[in-house]
PDB file of C-alpha atoms in Angstrom:
ATOM      1  CA  MET A   1      21.025   9.182  15.835  1.00 54.00           C
ATOM      2  CA  LYS A   2      18.008  10.183  13.713  1.00 52.00           C
ATOM      3  CA  THR A   3      20.028   9.490  10.581  1.00 55.00           C
ATOM      4  CA  ILE A   4      21.007   6.016  11.795  1.00 50.00           C
ATOM      5  CA  CYS A   5      17.377   5.179  12.651  1.00 42.00           C
ATOM      6  CA  SER A   6      16.224   6.423   9.254  1.00 46.00           C
ATOM      7  CA  ILE A   7      18.848   4.321   7.478  1.00 47.00           C
ATOM      8  CA  LEU A   8      17.928   1.220   9.504  1.00 40.00           C
ATOM      9  CA  LEU A   9      14.236   1.725   8.784  1.00 43.00           C
ATOM     10  CA  MET A  10      14.923   2.134   5.083  1.00 46.00           C
ATOM     11  CA  LEU A  11      17.155  -0.953   4.976  1.00 42.00           C
ATOM     12  CA  SER A  12      14.574  -3.055   6.825  1.00 44.00           C
ATOM     13  CA  SER A  13      12.094  -2.438   4.017  1.00 45.00           C
ATOM     14  CA  TYR A  14      14.503  -4.254   1.681  1.00 45.00           C
ATOM     15  CA  LEU A  15      14.801  -7.333   3.872  1.00 47.00           C
ATOM     16  CA  PRO A  16      13.231 -10.430   2.369  1.00 48.00           C
ATOM     17  CA  MET A  17       9.762 -11.264   3.561  1.00 65.00           C
ATOM     18  CA  GLU A  18       9.293 -14.414   5.620  1.00 83.00           C
ATOM     19  CA  LYS A  19       8.083 -17.182   3.320  1.00 90.00           C
ATOM     20  CA  ASN A  20       4.326 -17.759   3.153  1.00 93.00           C
ATOM     21  CA  ALA A  21       4.205 -21.547   2.902  1.00 93.00           C
ATOM     22  CA  PRO A  22       2.305 -24.475   4.368  1.00 95.00           C
ATOM     23  CA  VAL A  23       3.801 -26.340   7.305  1.00 96.00           C
ATOM     24  CA  ALA A  24       5.893 -29.355   6.337  1.00 95.00           C
ATOM     25  CA  LYS A  25       4.172 -31.841   8.654  1.00 94.00           C
ATOM     26  CA  LEU A  26       0.520 -32.266   9.591  1.00 95.00           C
ATOM     27  CA  ASP A  27      -0.987 -35.126  11.573  1.00 95.00           C
ATOM     28  CA  LEU A  28      -4.463 -35.383  10.059  1.00 94.00           C
ATOM     29  CA  LYS A  29      -5.890 -37.201  13.097  1.00 95.00           C
ATOM     30  CA  LYS A  30      -4.527 -34.624  15.560  1.00 96.00           C
ATOM     31  CA  TYR A  31      -5.924 -31.789  13.438  1.00 97.00           C
ATOM     32  CA  SER A  32      -9.405 -33.314  13.636  1.00 97.00           C
ATOM     33  CA  GLY A  33     -11.818 -31.863  16.138  1.00 98.00           C
ATOM     34  CA  THR A  34     -13.164 -28.462  17.043  1.00 98.00           C
ATOM     35  CA  TRP A  35     -11.407 -25.159  16.336  1.00 98.00           C
ATOM     36  CA  TYR A  36     -12.537 -21.667  17.352  1.00 97.00           C
ATOM     37  CA  SER A  37     -11.818 -18.941  14.811  1.00 96.00           C
ATOM     38  CA  LEU A  38     -10.506 -16.154  17.061  1.00 96.00           C
ATOM     39  CA  TYR A  39      -9.299 -13.633  14.459  1.00 95.00           C
ATOM     40  CA  SER A  40      -9.711 -13.519  10.715  1.00 94.00           C
ATOM     41  CA  ILE A  41      -9.299 -11.769   7.429  1.00 92.00           C
ATOM     42  CA  PRO A  42     -12.428 -13.515   6.174  1.00 83.00           C
ATOM     43  CA  THR A  43     -13.282 -15.218   2.908  1.00 80.00           C
ATOM     44  CA  ILE A  44     -16.402 -14.218   0.992  1.00 78.00           C
ATOM     45  CA  PHE A  45     -18.208 -17.040   2.847  1.00 74.00           C
ATOM     46  CA  ASP A  46     -17.176 -15.720   6.281  1.00 78.00           C
ATOM     47  CA  LYS A  47     -17.689 -11.962   5.964  1.00 81.00           C
ATOM     48  CA  GLY A  48     -19.814 -10.640   8.805  1.00 83.00           C
ATOM     49  CA  SER A  49     -19.842 -13.902  10.718  1.00 89.00           C
ATOM     50  CA  ARG A  50     -18.862 -14.070  14.378  1.00 92.00           C
ATOM     51  CA  GLU A  51     -18.286 -16.726  17.029  1.00 94.00           C
ATOM     52  CA  THR A  52     -17.287 -19.143  14.290  1.00 94.00           C
ATOM     53  CA  THR A  53     -16.543 -22.713  15.310  1.00 96.00           C
ATOM     54  CA  THR A  54     -15.383 -25.370  12.879  1.00 96.00           C
ATOM     55  CA  LYS A  55     -15.388 -29.121  13.455  1.00 98.00           C
ATOM     56  CA  TYR A  56     -13.160 -31.252  11.223  1.00 97.00           C
ATOM     57  CA  THR A  57     -14.031 -34.955  11.051  1.00 98.00           C
ATOM     58  CA  LEU A  58     -11.567 -37.143   9.155  1.00 96.00           C
ATOM     59  CA  ASN A  59     -13.553 -39.748   7.251  1.00 95.00           C
ATOM     60  CA  LYS A  60     -12.562 -43.180   5.936  1.00 95.00           C
ATOM     61  CA  ASP A  61     -11.905 -41.705   2.474  1.00 94.00           C
ATOM     62  CA  GLY A  62      -9.067 -39.539   3.827  1.00 91.00           C
ATOM     63  CA  PHE A  63     -10.670 -36.097   3.659  1.00 94.00           C
ATOM     64  CA  TYR A  64     -12.471 -34.010   6.263  1.00 97.00           C
ATOM     65  CA  ASN A  65     -16.176 -33.460   6.568  1.00 98.00           C
ATOM     66  CA  VAL A  66     -16.369 -29.927   7.932  1.00 97.00           C
ATOM     67  CA  LEU A  67     -19.193 -28.395   9.957  1.00 98.00           C
ATOM     68  CA  THR A  68     -18.943 -24.661  10.516  1.00 95.00           C
ATOM     69  CA  THR A  69     -21.278 -22.900  12.945  1.00 96.00           C
ATOM     70  CA  TYR A  70     -21.480 -19.132  13.340  1.00 95.00           C
ATOM     71  CA  LYS A  71     -23.649 -16.165  14.217  1.00 93.00           C
ATOM     72  CA  LYS A  72     -24.484 -13.209  12.001  1.00 91.00           C
ATOM     73  CA  PRO A  73     -24.180  -9.587  13.178  1.00 87.00           C
ATOM     74  CA  ASN A  74     -26.955  -8.569  15.588  1.00 89.00           C
ATOM     75  CA  ASP A  75     -28.430 -12.076  15.504  1.00 91.00           C
ATOM     76  CA  GLU A  76     -28.075 -14.699  18.228  1.00 93.00           C
ATOM     77  CA  LYS A  77     -29.325 -17.558  16.027  1.00 96.00           C
ATOM     78  CA  ILE A  78     -26.672 -20.170  15.244  1.00 96.00           C
ATOM     79  CA  TYR A  79     -26.226 -20.881  11.536  1.00 95.00           C
ATOM     80  CA  SER A  80     -24.262 -23.744  10.012  1.00 95.00           C
ATOM     81  CA  ARG A  81     -22.810 -24.917   6.732  1.00 94.00           C
ATOM     82  CA  ASN A  82     -21.110 -28.088   5.590  1.00 96.00           C
ATOM     83  CA  SER A  83     -18.017 -28.279   3.449  1.00 95.00           C
ATOM     84  CA  LYS A  84     -15.115 -30.599   2.753  1.00 97.00           C
ATOM     85  CA  MET A  85     -11.386 -30.283   3.246  1.00 96.00           C
ATOM     86  CA  PHE A  86      -8.937 -32.279   1.145  1.00 96.00           C
ATOM     87  CA  PRO A  87      -5.304 -32.955   2.139  1.00 93.00           C
ATOM     88  CA  SER A  88      -2.532 -32.733  -0.454  1.00 84.00           C
ATOM     89  CA  ASP A  89      -1.622 -35.865  -2.368  1.00 79.00           C
ATOM     90  CA  GLU A  90       1.158 -36.479   0.141  1.00 72.00           C
ATOM     91  CA  GLY A  91      -1.449 -36.138   2.903  1.00 68.00           C
ATOM     92  CA  ASN A  92       1.037 -35.109   5.571  1.00 81.00           C
ATOM     93  CA  ASN A  93       1.698 -31.401   5.063  1.00 93.00           C
ATOM     94  CA  GLY A  94      -0.311 -28.238   5.593  1.00 95.00           C
ATOM     95  CA  GLU A  95      -1.341 -27.780   1.971  1.00 95.00           C
ATOM     96  CA  LEU A  96      -5.058 -28.517   1.874  1.00 95.00           C
ATOM     97  CA  GLN A  97      -8.005 -27.473  -0.269  1.00 95.00           C
ATOM     98  CA  ALA A  98     -11.440 -26.430   0.974  1.00 94.00           C
ATOM     99  CA  GLN A  99     -14.571 -27.155  -1.020  1.00 94.00           C
ATOM    100  CA  PHE A 100     -17.565 -25.011  -0.101  1.00 90.00           C
ATOM    101  CA  ILE A 101     -19.338 -25.485  -3.442  1.00 88.00           C
ATOM    102  CA  TRP A 102     -18.787 -28.499  -5.683  1.00 90.00           C
ATOM    103  CA  PRO A 103     -16.581 -28.717  -7.769  1.00 93.00           C
ATOM    104  CA  ILE A 104     -14.665 -25.570  -6.782  1.00 92.00           C
ATOM    105  CA  LYS A 105     -11.722 -25.992  -4.405  1.00 93.00           C
ATOM    106  CA  VAL A 106      -9.863 -23.184  -2.649  1.00 91.00           C
ATOM    107  CA  ASP A 107      -6.288 -23.343  -1.358  1.00 93.00           C
ATOM    108  CA  TYR A 108      -6.273 -23.625   2.426  1.00 94.00           C
ATOM    109  CA  TRP A 109      -2.758 -23.541   3.801  1.00 96.00           C
ATOM    110  CA  ILE A 110      -1.862 -24.264   7.387  1.00 97.00           C
ATOM    111  CA  ILE A 111       1.004 -21.790   7.666  1.00 97.00           C
ATOM    112  CA  GLU A 112       1.612 -22.194  11.384  1.00 97.00           C
ATOM    113  CA  LEU A 113       0.697 -24.920  13.852  1.00 98.00           C
ATOM    114  CA  ALA A 114       1.470 -25.168  17.549  1.00 97.00           C
ATOM    115  CA  GLU A 115       3.463 -28.277  18.380  1.00 96.00           C
ATOM    116  CA  ASP A 116       0.667 -29.396  20.718  1.00 97.00           C
ATOM    117  CA  TYR A 117      -2.047 -28.487  18.177  1.00 98.00           C
ATOM    118  CA  SER A 118      -3.453 -25.847  20.554  1.00 97.00           C
ATOM    119  CA  TYR A 119      -3.578 -23.197  17.822  1.00 98.00           C
ATOM    120  CA  VAL A 120      -3.338 -23.022  14.055  1.00 98.00           C
ATOM    121  CA  VAL A 121      -2.924 -20.252  11.511  1.00 98.00           C
ATOM    122  CA  VAL A 122      -4.603 -20.787   8.144  1.00 97.00           C
ATOM    123  CA  GLY A 123      -3.682 -18.688   5.151  1.00 96.00           C
ATOM    124  CA  HIS A 124      -3.709 -18.606   1.391  1.00 95.00           C
ATOM    125  CA  PRO A 125      -0.849 -18.588  -1.169  1.00 95.00           C
ATOM    126  CA  ASP A 126      -2.011 -15.169  -2.410  1.00 94.00           C
ATOM    127  CA  HIS A 127      -2.715 -13.784   1.089  1.00 95.00           C
ATOM    128  CA  LYS A 128      -6.473 -13.635   0.327  1.00 92.00           C
ATOM    129  CA  PHE A 129      -7.557 -14.670   3.821  1.00 93.00           C
ATOM    130  CA  LEU A 130      -6.138 -15.493   7.232  1.00 96.00           C
ATOM    131  CA  PHE A 131      -7.557 -17.328  10.240  1.00 96.00           C
ATOM    132  CA  ILE A 132      -6.053 -17.618  13.701  1.00 98.00           C
ATOM    133  CA  MET A 133      -7.799 -20.524  15.369  1.00 97.00           C
ATOM    134  CA  SER A 134      -7.507 -22.178  18.748  1.00 98.00           C
ATOM    135  CA  ARG A 135      -8.866 -25.178  20.599  1.00 98.00           C
ATOM    136  CA  ASN A 136     -10.197 -22.620  23.120  1.00 96.00           C
ATOM    137  CA  GLN A 137     -12.274 -19.457  22.770  1.00 94.00           C
ATOM    138  CA  THR A 138      -9.381 -17.341  24.046  1.00 94.00           C
ATOM    139  CA  MET A 139      -5.654 -17.044  23.479  1.00 95.00           C
ATOM    140  CA  PRO A 140      -2.967 -15.355  25.575  1.00 95.00           C
ATOM    141  CA  LYS A 141      -2.272 -11.836  24.278  1.00 95.00           C
ATOM    142  CA  LYS A 142       1.447 -12.572  23.949  1.00 97.00           C
ATOM    143  CA  THR A 143       0.751 -15.605  21.735  1.00 97.00           C
ATOM    144  CA  HIS A 144      -1.678 -13.563  19.618  1.00 96.00           C
ATOM    145  CA  ASP A 145       0.790 -10.692  19.206  1.00 97.00           C
ATOM    146  CA  GLU A 146       3.613 -13.051  18.205  1.00 97.00           C
ATOM    147  CA  ILE A 147       1.407 -14.824  15.637  1.00 97.00           C
ATOM    148  CA  VAL A 148       0.247 -11.508  14.170  1.00 97.00           C
ATOM    149  CA  ALA A 149       3.853 -10.292  13.859  1.00 97.00           C
ATOM    150  CA  ARG A 150       4.842 -13.479  12.002  1.00 97.00           C
ATOM    151  CA  CYS A 151       1.814 -13.179   9.690  1.00 97.00           C
ATOM    152  CA  LYS A 152       2.722  -9.578   8.928  1.00 96.00           C
ATOM    153  CA  ALA A 153       6.260 -10.704   8.072  1.00 96.00           C
ATOM    154  CA  LYS A 154       4.722 -13.229   5.637  1.00 96.00           C
ATOM    155  CA  GLY A 155       2.891 -10.428   3.834  1.00 96.00           C
ATOM    156  CA  TYR A 156      -0.618 -10.597   5.304  1.00 96.00           C
ATOM    157  CA  GLU A 157      -2.497  -7.327   5.840  1.00 96.00           C
ATOM    158  CA  VAL A 158      -2.929  -7.897   9.565  1.00 96.00           C
ATOM    159  CA  SER A 159      -4.631  -4.530   9.978  1.00 95.00           C
ATOM    160  CA  LYS A 160      -7.675  -6.249   8.406  1.00 93.00           C
ATOM    161  CA  LEU A 161      -7.879  -8.905  11.159  1.00 94.00           C
ATOM    162  CA  THR A 162     -11.176  -8.900  13.032  1.00 91.00           C
ATOM    163  CA  ALA A 163     -11.902 -10.534  16.389  1.00 91.00           C
ATOM    164  CA  GLN A 164     -14.525 -13.267  16.251  1.00 89.00           C
ATOM    165  CA  PHE A 165     -15.122 -13.849  19.969  1.00 84.00           C
ATOM    166  CA  LYS A 166     -15.519 -11.296  22.745  1.00 73.00           C
ATOM    167  CA  GLY A 167     -13.232 -11.809  25.642  1.00 53.00           C
TER     168      GLY A 167
END
């Protein structure tokens, strides 16, 4: 039995990884609104932040004005920063680009999206960051665990995920 388990474990390491790719369809209007960043492998801009909330407002030019609010460690003051989010040329898939500093844009891929837009998972083509966001400040543990397992299968270092909200 030990031998069989060892062989299965070894073979599973050769299985192809789940593809890390943006979702095929994104409704830009439905994506608009407020998202709570529940868990993250943060970007350089997000390191050390907590209780991060992001509001996406789709403007008449077809891109998002983004307002991010957050708290720093051991500080109850609310900080904010503005950025922009640009959809792909097709405008209807999960391949977007974030612009925190002009003219630099960073790939921002929506790699998973609940059918009802209740949660979203944002990643990067090179697995540089990961955000699990929700329309609420909490998420059922089962949903969280399933998302994390899928992200791990896509090659993200999920051991680096940090919780953003207490609860």
